[in-house]
Amino acid sequence: MGQTVTLIPGDGIGPEVSEAMRRVVDATGVGIEWEVQEAGAAVVEEYGTPLPEHVLESIRRNKVGIKGPITTPIGKGFRSVNVAIRKALDLYANVRPAKTIPGVSSRYEDVDLVIVRENTEGMYAGIEHDVIPGEAAEAVRIITRHATDRVVRFAFEYARANGRKLVTAVHKANIMKLTDGLFLRRAEAVATEYPDIAFNDRIVDNMCMQLVQRPHEYDVLVLPNLFGDIVSDLCSGLVGGLGVTPGANIGAEIAVFEPVHGSAPKYTGQNKVNPTATIRSGALMLRFLGYIDAADRVERAVSEVIAAGDAVTYDLKPTRDDPTAVGTLEMADAIIAAL
Ligand code: NAD
């Protein structure tokens, strides 16, 4: 019997990219048993919540999940299911590798960054209230020593395990002296435990400019929650866009994999978007589960199909309306053929 994994297809483009990922992972022959669970707006009527307890229970039982994106109503409605999963399961490190894929056109060659985003607190603590409705509102940003230490330690352990040389802590400690000040001081303290890995820090606005101008000077970045979210999309943009960048939410015992991108509602049901980010998230999952050979094969097959440039979706073609672009599932089929 293979490993059982909770699969949350998500909504918007989620079900399409999840199906593509599932086909590719199945084609590796490792024999994953998929336990499919639904979450998001579609289940609210039936369960009274977009994240029913049995979905979390399934992930807790299997210890590993993979999900498509789930739509969050903007400026109203229920809170993000994606954030709720990370918090409920204490998946404290969000790891988002941004690495150039040959054949994907982008500003630079050989970008190889890993963004480690704190995933449980910061601006995503969810503490917001109206002071005067319609006039003034407040949010509380939480930074703790506990959450900072473990995510920074994760970044260093990741660096060590993956032959990386530098960890950069990214913050706004010049302005937010208490919260980001604590983040920076703890990052500096944890860094002393890792004399074999270089450490520096950058203020987030300067970091964004430097990443756009000199991404090769950086390696592993560790950031509080909101900065990590923004900077990881920026880094996706450096290596070809949201269609290609995978992600992993890692806790002490549980991990949930997902693409960096969202549910891109305007493309729902069109078999149009790029499945690469979710398929590569599947490869991260295979690696996490110890199926190293299968993970390597998926990565290689994805790279081969992209480098060949024929069976790829619209976003990887020279122009967005290229008539030779293929659909989501056709690209997955090409990757399976390359496996
Ligand atoms: P988005 O990532 O869904 O889409 C932004 C744009 O990126 C799209 O319009 C499209 O041009 C491009 N894009 C995204 N995925 C792509 C793919 N696979 N292939 C090709 N192009 C792709 O971001 P958004 O529009 O800001 O958010 C839409 C919804 O997704 C919101 O409800 C948001 O809350 C949610 N969201 C969910 C997650 C998650 O599930 N973890 C993450 C981000 C956003």
mmCIF file of C-alpha atoms in Angstrom, residues 66-330:
data_model
loop_
_atom_site.group_PDB
_atom_site.id
_atom_site.type_symbol
_atom_site.label_atom_id
_atom_site.label_comp_id
_atom_site.label_asym_id
_atom_site.label_seq_id
_atom_site.Cartn_x
_atom_site.Cartn_y
_atom_site.Cartn_z
ATOM 1 C CA ILE A 66 -1.731 18.754 -1.331
ATOM 2 C CA LYS A 67 -4.177 21.395 -2.386
ATOM 3 C CA GLY A 68 -5.298 23.530 -5.270
ATOM 4 C CA PRO A 69 -5.964 27.201 -4.577
ATOM 5 C CA ILE A 70 -9.145 28.251 -2.805
ATOM 6 C CA THR A 71 -10.901 31.556 -3.470
ATOM 7 C CA THR A 72 -11.142 34.039 -0.603
ATOM 8 C CA PRO A 73 -13.828 36.709 -0.892
ATOM 9 C CA ILE A 74 -12.082 40.105 -1.176
ATOM 10 C CA GLY A 75 -12.876 42.767 1.421
ATOM 11 C CA LYS A 76 -15.813 40.789 2.859
ATOM 12 C CA GLY A 77 -17.056 37.255 3.591
ATOM 13 C CA PHE A 78 -15.267 34.312 5.214
ATOM 14 C CA ARG A 79 -11.601 34.380 6.143
ATOM 15 C CA SER A 80 -9.050 32.613 3.952
ATOM 16 C CA VAL A 81 -9.329 28.824 4.065
ATOM 17 C CA ASN A 82 -5.693 28.642 2.994
ATOM 18 C CA VAL A 83 -4.557 30.692 5.990
ATOM 19 C CA ALA A 84 -6.914 28.742 8.278
ATOM 20 C CA ILE A 85 -5.373 25.398 7.215
ATOM 21 C CA ARG A 86 -1.828 26.684 7.865
ATOM 22 C CA LYS A 87 -2.802 27.979 11.293
ATOM 23 C CA ALA A 88 -4.992 25.076 12.409
ATOM 24 C CA LEU A 89 -2.223 22.581 11.574
ATOM 25 C CA ASP A 90 0.593 24.869 12.736
ATOM 26 C CA LEU A 91 2.351 24.688 9.356
ATOM 27 C CA TYR A 92 4.772 27.375 10.395
ATOM 28 C CA ALA A 93 7.122 27.558 7.414
ATOM 29 C CA ASN A 94 5.933 28.344 3.922
ATOM 30 C CA VAL A 95 8.705 27.374 1.520
ATOM 31 C CA ARG A 96 8.597 28.755 -2.004
ATOM 32 C CA PRO A 97 11.536 27.962 -4.272
ATOM 33 C CA ALA A 98 11.930 30.359 -7.219
ATOM 34 C CA LYS A 99 14.356 28.821 -9.675
ATOM 35 C CA THR A 100 14.842 29.591 -13.343
ATOM 36 C CA ILE A 101 13.490 26.886 -15.617
ATOM 37 C CA PRO A 102 15.319 26.732 -18.956
ATOM 38 C CA GLY A 103 12.863 27.607 -21.704
ATOM 39 C CA VAL A 104 10.757 29.949 -19.590
ATOM 40 C CA SER A 105 11.361 33.485 -20.740
ATOM 41 C CA SER A 106 12.210 35.851 -17.897
ATOM 42 C CA ARG A 107 14.481 38.808 -17.146
ATOM 43 C CA TYR A 108 17.344 36.731 -15.763
ATOM 44 C CA GLU A 109 18.997 33.368 -16.148
ATOM 45 C CA ASP A 110 20.034 31.171 -13.242
ATOM 46 C CA VAL A 111 17.906 32.705 -10.527
ATOM 47 C CA ASP A 112 17.804 30.275 -7.621
ATOM 48 C CA LEU A 113 16.081 31.661 -4.547
ATOM 49 C CA VAL A 114 14.164 30.031 -1.721
ATOM 50 C CA ILE A 115 11.628 32.104 0.158
ATOM 51 C CA VAL A 116 10.820 30.950 3.683
ATOM 52 C CA ARG A 117 7.768 32.821 4.910
ATOM 53 C CA GLU A 118 6.520 32.751 8.487
ATOM 54 C CA ASN A 119 3.089 31.236 8.116
ATOM 55 C CA THR A 120 1.172 31.535 11.374
ATOM 56 C CA GLU A 121 1.222 35.124 12.664
ATOM 57 C CA GLY A 122 2.301 38.619 11.531
ATOM 58 C CA MET A 123 -0.371 40.525 9.596
ATOM 59 C CA TYR A 124 -2.204 37.237 9.083
ATOM 60 C CA ALA A 125 -3.026 36.859 12.775
ATOM 61 C CA GLY A 126 -6.551 37.829 11.698
ATOM 62 C CA ILE A 127 -7.030 40.387 14.462
ATOM 63 C CA GLU A 128 -8.873 43.226 12.771
ATOM 64 C CA HIS A 129 -11.703 45.436 13.860
ATOM 65 C CA ASP A 130 -13.595 48.554 12.979
ATOM 66 C CA VAL A 131 -12.819 51.522 15.184
ATOM 67 C CA ILE A 132 -15.546 53.608 13.542
ATOM 68 C CA PRO A 133 -17.308 51.575 10.814
ATOM 69 C CA GLY A 134 -16.667 53.101 7.402
ATOM 70 C CA GLU A 135 -14.194 55.605 8.874
ATOM 71 C CA ALA A 136 -11.362 53.777 10.607
ATOM 72 C CA ALA A 137 -10.247 50.192 11.053
ATOM 73 C CA GLU A 138 -7.343 48.551 12.867
ATOM 74 C CA ALA A 139 -5.304 45.392 12.399
ATOM 75 C CA VAL A 140 -2.940 43.901 14.953
ATOM 76 C CA ARG A 141 0.346 42.469 13.744
ATOM 77 C CA ILE A 142 1.799 39.788 15.994
ATOM 78 C CA ILE A 143 5.467 38.798 16.044
ATOM 79 C CA THR A 144 6.624 36.342 18.701
ATOM 80 C CA ARG A 145 10.015 35.004 19.653
ATOM 81 C CA HIS A 146 8.642 31.457 19.458
ATOM 82 C CA ALA A 147 7.360 31.714 15.868
ATOM 83 C CA THR A 148 10.358 33.745 14.690
ATOM 84 C CA ASP A 149 12.933 31.388 16.168
ATOM 85 C CA ARG A 150 11.407 28.297 14.638
ATOM 86 C CA VAL A 151 10.963 29.757 11.155
ATOM 87 C CA VAL A 152 14.484 31.214 11.111
ATOM 88 C CA ARG A 153 15.852 27.908 12.381
ATOM 89 C CA PHE A 154 13.894 26.193 9.610
ATOM 90 C CA ALA A 155 15.521 28.512 7.042
ATOM 91 C CA PHE A 156 19.006 27.656 8.337
ATOM 92 C CA GLU A 157 18.284 23.927 8.533
ATOM 93 C CA TYR A 158 16.933 24.110 4.978
ATOM 94 C CA ALA A 159 20.073 25.953 3.874
ATOM 95 C CA ARG A 160 22.302 23.362 5.519
ATOM 96 C CA ALA A 161 20.378 20.378 4.124
ATOM 97 C CA ASN A 162 20.334 21.813 0.622
ATOM 98 C CA GLY A 163 23.900 23.066 0.302
ATOM 99 C CA ARG A 164 22.969 26.720 0.453
ATOM 100 C CA LYS A 165 25.357 29.384 1.627
ATOM 101 C CA LEU A 166 23.417 32.456 2.767
ATOM 102 C CA VAL A 167 20.272 33.256 4.767
ATOM 103 C CA THR A 168 18.897 36.805 4.552
ATOM 104 C CA ALA A 169 16.363 38.031 7.124
ATOM 105 C CA VAL A 170 13.975 40.557 5.588
ATOM 106 C CA HIS A 171 12.167 43.071 7.803
ATOM 107 C CA LYS A 172 11.079 46.660 8.363
ATOM 108 C CA ALA A 173 12.743 47.086 11.725
ATOM 109 C CA ASN A 174 13.588 50.744 11.022
ATOM 110 C CA ILE A 175 9.885 51.619 11.211
ATOM 111 C CA MET A 176 8.275 48.775 13.166
ATOM 112 C CA LYS A 177 10.877 48.770 15.881
ATOM 113 C CA LEU A 178 9.096 46.427 18.267
ATOM 114 C CA THR A 179 7.620 43.788 15.965
ATOM 115 C CA ASP A 180 10.202 43.701 13.178
ATOM 116 C CA GLY A 181 12.837 44.687 15.719
ATOM 117 C CA LEU A 182 12.081 41.447 17.584
ATOM 118 C CA PHE A 183 12.082 39.481 14.310
ATOM 119 C CA LEU A 184 15.504 40.854 13.385
ATOM 120 C CA ARG A 185 17.053 40.395 16.840
ATOM 121 C CA ARG A 186 15.855 36.788 17.026
ATOM 122 C CA ALA A 187 17.065 36.101 13.474
ATOM 123 C CA GLU A 188 20.509 37.435 14.458
ATOM 124 C CA ALA A 189 20.499 35.270 17.591
ATOM 125 C CA VAL A 190 19.475 32.085 15.766
ATOM 126 C CA ALA A 191 22.067 32.792 13.069
ATOM 127 C CA THR A 192 24.859 32.396 15.649
ATOM 128 C CA GLU A 193 23.872 28.705 15.946
ATOM 129 C CA TYR A 194 24.805 28.230 12.271
ATOM 130 C CA PRO A 195 28.377 29.488 11.794
ATOM 131 C CA ASP A 196 28.650 27.450 8.578
ATOM 132 C CA ILE A 197 25.939 29.528 6.843
ATOM 133 C CA ALA A 198 26.414 33.238 6.107
ATOM 134 C CA PHE A 199 23.752 35.604 7.403
ATOM 135 C CA ASN A 200 22.706 39.143 6.564
ATOM 136 C CA ASP A 201 19.549 41.231 6.707
ATOM 137 C CA ARG A 202 17.741 43.667 4.436
ATOM 138 C CA ILE A 203 14.930 46.164 4.871
ATOM 139 C CA VAL A 204 12.020 44.877 2.808
ATOM 140 C CA ASP A 205 11.639 47.778 0.362
ATOM 141 C CA ASN A 206 15.359 47.755 -0.451
ATOM 142 C CA MET A 207 15.159 43.950 -0.685
ATOM 143 C CA CYS A 208 12.497 44.227 -3.398
ATOM 144 C CA MET A 209 14.647 46.592 -5.435
ATOM 145 C CA GLN A 210 17.738 44.434 -5.030
ATOM 146 C CA LEU A 211 15.858 41.276 -6.019
ATOM 147 C CA VAL A 212 14.699 42.986 -9.194
ATOM 148 C CA GLN A 213 18.213 44.254 -10.001
ATOM 149 C CA ARG A 214 20.565 41.613 -8.552
ATOM 150 C CA PRO A 215 18.688 38.427 -7.666
ATOM 151 C CA HIS A 216 21.883 36.359 -7.968
ATOM 152 C CA GLU A 217 23.274 37.912 -4.788
ATOM 153 C CA TYR A 218 20.632 36.161 -2.675
ATOM 154 C CA ASP A 219 19.984 32.585 -1.682
ATOM 155 C CA VAL A 220 17.526 31.761 1.139
ATOM 156 C CA LEU A 221 15.270 34.577 2.388
ATOM 157 C CA VAL A 222 13.319 34.403 5.646
ATOM 158 C CA LEU A 223 10.488 36.863 6.207
ATOM 159 C CA PRO A 224 7.466 37.628 8.384
ATOM 160 C CA ASN A 225 4.126 36.575 6.921
ATOM 161 C CA LEU A 226 2.927 39.460 4.739
ATOM 162 C CA PHE A 227 6.394 40.403 3.454
ATOM 163 C CA GLY A 228 6.940 36.743 2.611
ATOM 164 C CA ASP A 229 3.716 36.631 0.641
ATOM 165 C CA ILE A 230 4.572 39.722 -1.391
ATOM 166 C CA VAL A 231 8.239 38.928 -1.949
ATOM 167 C CA SER A 232 7.477 35.345 -3.014
ATOM 168 C CA ASP A 233 5.161 36.596 -5.776
ATOM 169 C CA LEU A 234 7.898 39.038 -6.817
ATOM 170 C CA CYS A 235 10.344 36.135 -6.987
ATOM 171 C CA SER A 236 7.807 34.097 -8.999
ATOM 172 C CA GLY A 237 7.849 36.972 -11.463
ATOM 173 C CA LEU A 238 11.646 36.654 -11.739
ATOM 174 C CA VAL A 239 11.433 33.045 -12.930
ATOM 175 C CA GLY A 240 8.473 33.067 -15.286
ATOM 176 C CA GLY A 241 5.397 33.814 -13.230
ATOM 177 C CA LEU A 242 2.863 32.240 -10.946
ATOM 178 C CA GLY A 243 2.190 29.422 -13.370
ATOM 179 C CA VAL A 244 5.481 27.735 -12.544
ATOM 180 C CA THR A 245 6.242 28.312 -8.842
ATOM 181 C CA PRO A 246 5.459 25.596 -6.292
ATOM 182 C CA GLY A 247 5.079 25.873 -2.545
ATOM 183 C CA ALA A 248 5.060 23.864 0.657
ATOM 184 C CA ASN A 249 3.608 24.579 4.094
ATOM 185 C CA ILE A 250 5.669 22.662 6.630
ATOM 186 C CA GLY A 251 4.996 21.986 10.310
ATOM 187 C CA ALA A 252 6.662 19.789 12.879
ATOM 188 C CA GLU A 253 4.836 16.660 11.681
ATOM 189 C CA ILE A 254 2.479 17.707 8.908
ATOM 190 C CA ALA A 255 3.053 19.230 5.472
ATOM 191 C CA VAL A 256 0.605 20.621 2.925
ATOM 192 C CA PHE A 257 1.821 21.409 -0.583
ATOM 193 C CA GLU A 258 0.240 23.990 -2.891
ATOM 194 C CA PRO A 259 1.154 26.261 -5.790
ATOM 195 C CA VAL A 260 2.000 29.881 -4.978
ATOM 196 C CA HIS A 261 -0.775 31.099 -7.275
ATOM 197 C CA GLY A 262 -4.428 31.609 -6.424
ATOM 198 C CA SER A 263 -7.665 30.404 -7.992
ATOM 199 C CA ALA A 264 -7.522 32.764 -11.035
ATOM 200 C CA PRO A 265 -11.351 32.708 -11.218
ATOM 201 C CA LYS A 266 -11.494 34.240 -14.693
ATOM 202 C CA TYR A 267 -9.928 31.088 -16.156
ATOM 203 C CA THR A 268 -12.149 28.582 -14.331
ATOM 204 C CA GLY A 269 -13.155 25.553 -16.366
ATOM 205 C CA GLN A 270 -11.296 26.631 -19.494
ATOM 206 C CA ASN A 271 -8.525 23.993 -19.405
ATOM 207 C CA LYS A 272 -6.184 26.924 -20.045
ATOM 208 C CA VAL A 273 -3.860 27.631 -17.122
ATOM 209 C CA ASN A 274 -0.433 26.244 -16.463
ATOM 210 C CA PRO A 275 -0.391 23.097 -14.282
ATOM 211 C CA THR A 276 3.393 23.358 -13.672
ATOM 212 C CA ALA A 277 3.206 25.079 -10.271
ATOM 213 C CA THR A 278 0.910 22.385 -8.895
ATOM 214 C CA ILE A 279 2.808 19.539 -10.564
ATOM 215 C CA ARG A 280 6.056 20.883 -9.101
ATOM 216 C CA SER A 281 4.290 21.125 -5.716
ATOM 217 C CA GLY A 282 3.533 17.423 -6.265
ATOM 218 C CA ALA A 283 7.249 16.849 -6.848
ATOM 219 C CA LEU A 284 8.059 18.661 -3.578
ATOM 220 C CA MET A 285 5.541 16.366 -1.891
ATOM 221 C CA LEU A 286 7.122 13.249 -3.407
ATOM 222 C CA ARG A 287 10.535 14.417 -2.197
ATOM 223 C CA PHE A 288 9.137 15.086 1.299
ATOM 224 C CA LEU A 289 7.679 11.564 1.342
ATOM 225 C CA GLY A 290 11.064 10.133 0.421
ATOM 226 C CA TYR A 291 10.218 9.247 -3.191
ATOM 227 C CA ILE A 292 13.353 11.029 -4.363
ATOM 228 C CA ASP A 293 13.661 9.241 -7.675
ATOM 229 C CA ALA A 294 10.000 9.906 -8.598
ATOM 230 C CA ALA A 295 10.405 13.581 -7.581
ATOM 231 C CA ASP A 296 13.538 13.921 -9.740
ATOM 232 C CA ARG A 297 11.754 12.298 -12.675
ATOM 233 C CA VAL A 298 8.796 14.676 -12.412
ATOM 234 C CA GLU A 299 11.108 17.703 -12.211
ATOM 235 C CA ARG A 300 13.068 16.501 -15.225
ATOM 236 C CA ALA A 301 9.925 15.745 -17.245
ATOM 237 C CA VAL A 302 8.518 19.213 -16.490
ATOM 238 C CA SER A 303 11.811 20.845 -17.510
ATOM 239 C CA GLU A 304 11.988 18.799 -20.692
ATOM 240 C CA VAL A 305 8.470 19.722 -21.800
ATOM 241 C CA ILE A 306 9.044 23.394 -21.030
ATOM 242 C CA ALA A 307 12.437 23.472 -22.744
ATOM 243 C CA ALA A 308 10.934 21.839 -25.864
ATOM 244 C CA GLY A 309 8.325 24.612 -25.803
ATOM 245 C CA ASP A 310 5.629 22.877 -27.869
ATOM 246 C CA ALA A 311 3.168 21.362 -25.414
ATOM 247 C CA VAL A 312 3.006 24.318 -23.036
ATOM 248 C CA THR A 313 0.206 26.594 -21.904
ATOM 249 C CA TYR A 314 -0.355 30.162 -23.118
ATOM 250 C CA ASP A 315 1.706 31.812 -20.371
ATOM 251 C CA LEU A 316 4.879 30.029 -21.516
ATOM 252 C CA LYS A 317 4.484 31.007 -25.158
ATOM 253 C CA PRO A 318 6.201 34.099 -26.593
ATOM 254 C CA THR A 319 2.839 35.869 -26.879
ATOM 255 C CA ARG A 320 -0.250 35.385 -24.729
ATOM 256 C CA ASP A 321 -2.508 34.651 -27.737
ATOM 257 C CA ASP A 322 -0.186 32.127 -29.375
ATOM 258 C CA PRO A 323 -2.474 29.676 -31.216
ATOM 259 C CA THR A 324 -0.077 26.773 -30.559
ATOM 260 C CA ALA A 325 -0.575 26.918 -26.769
ATOM 261 C CA VAL A 326 -2.035 23.711 -25.350
ATOM 262 C CA GLY A 327 -4.476 23.229 -22.476
ATOM 263 C CA THR A 328 -3.809 22.312 -18.842
ATOM 264 C CA LEU A 329 -4.442 18.600 -19.273
ATOM 265 C CA GLU A 330 -2.601 18.369 -22.595
#
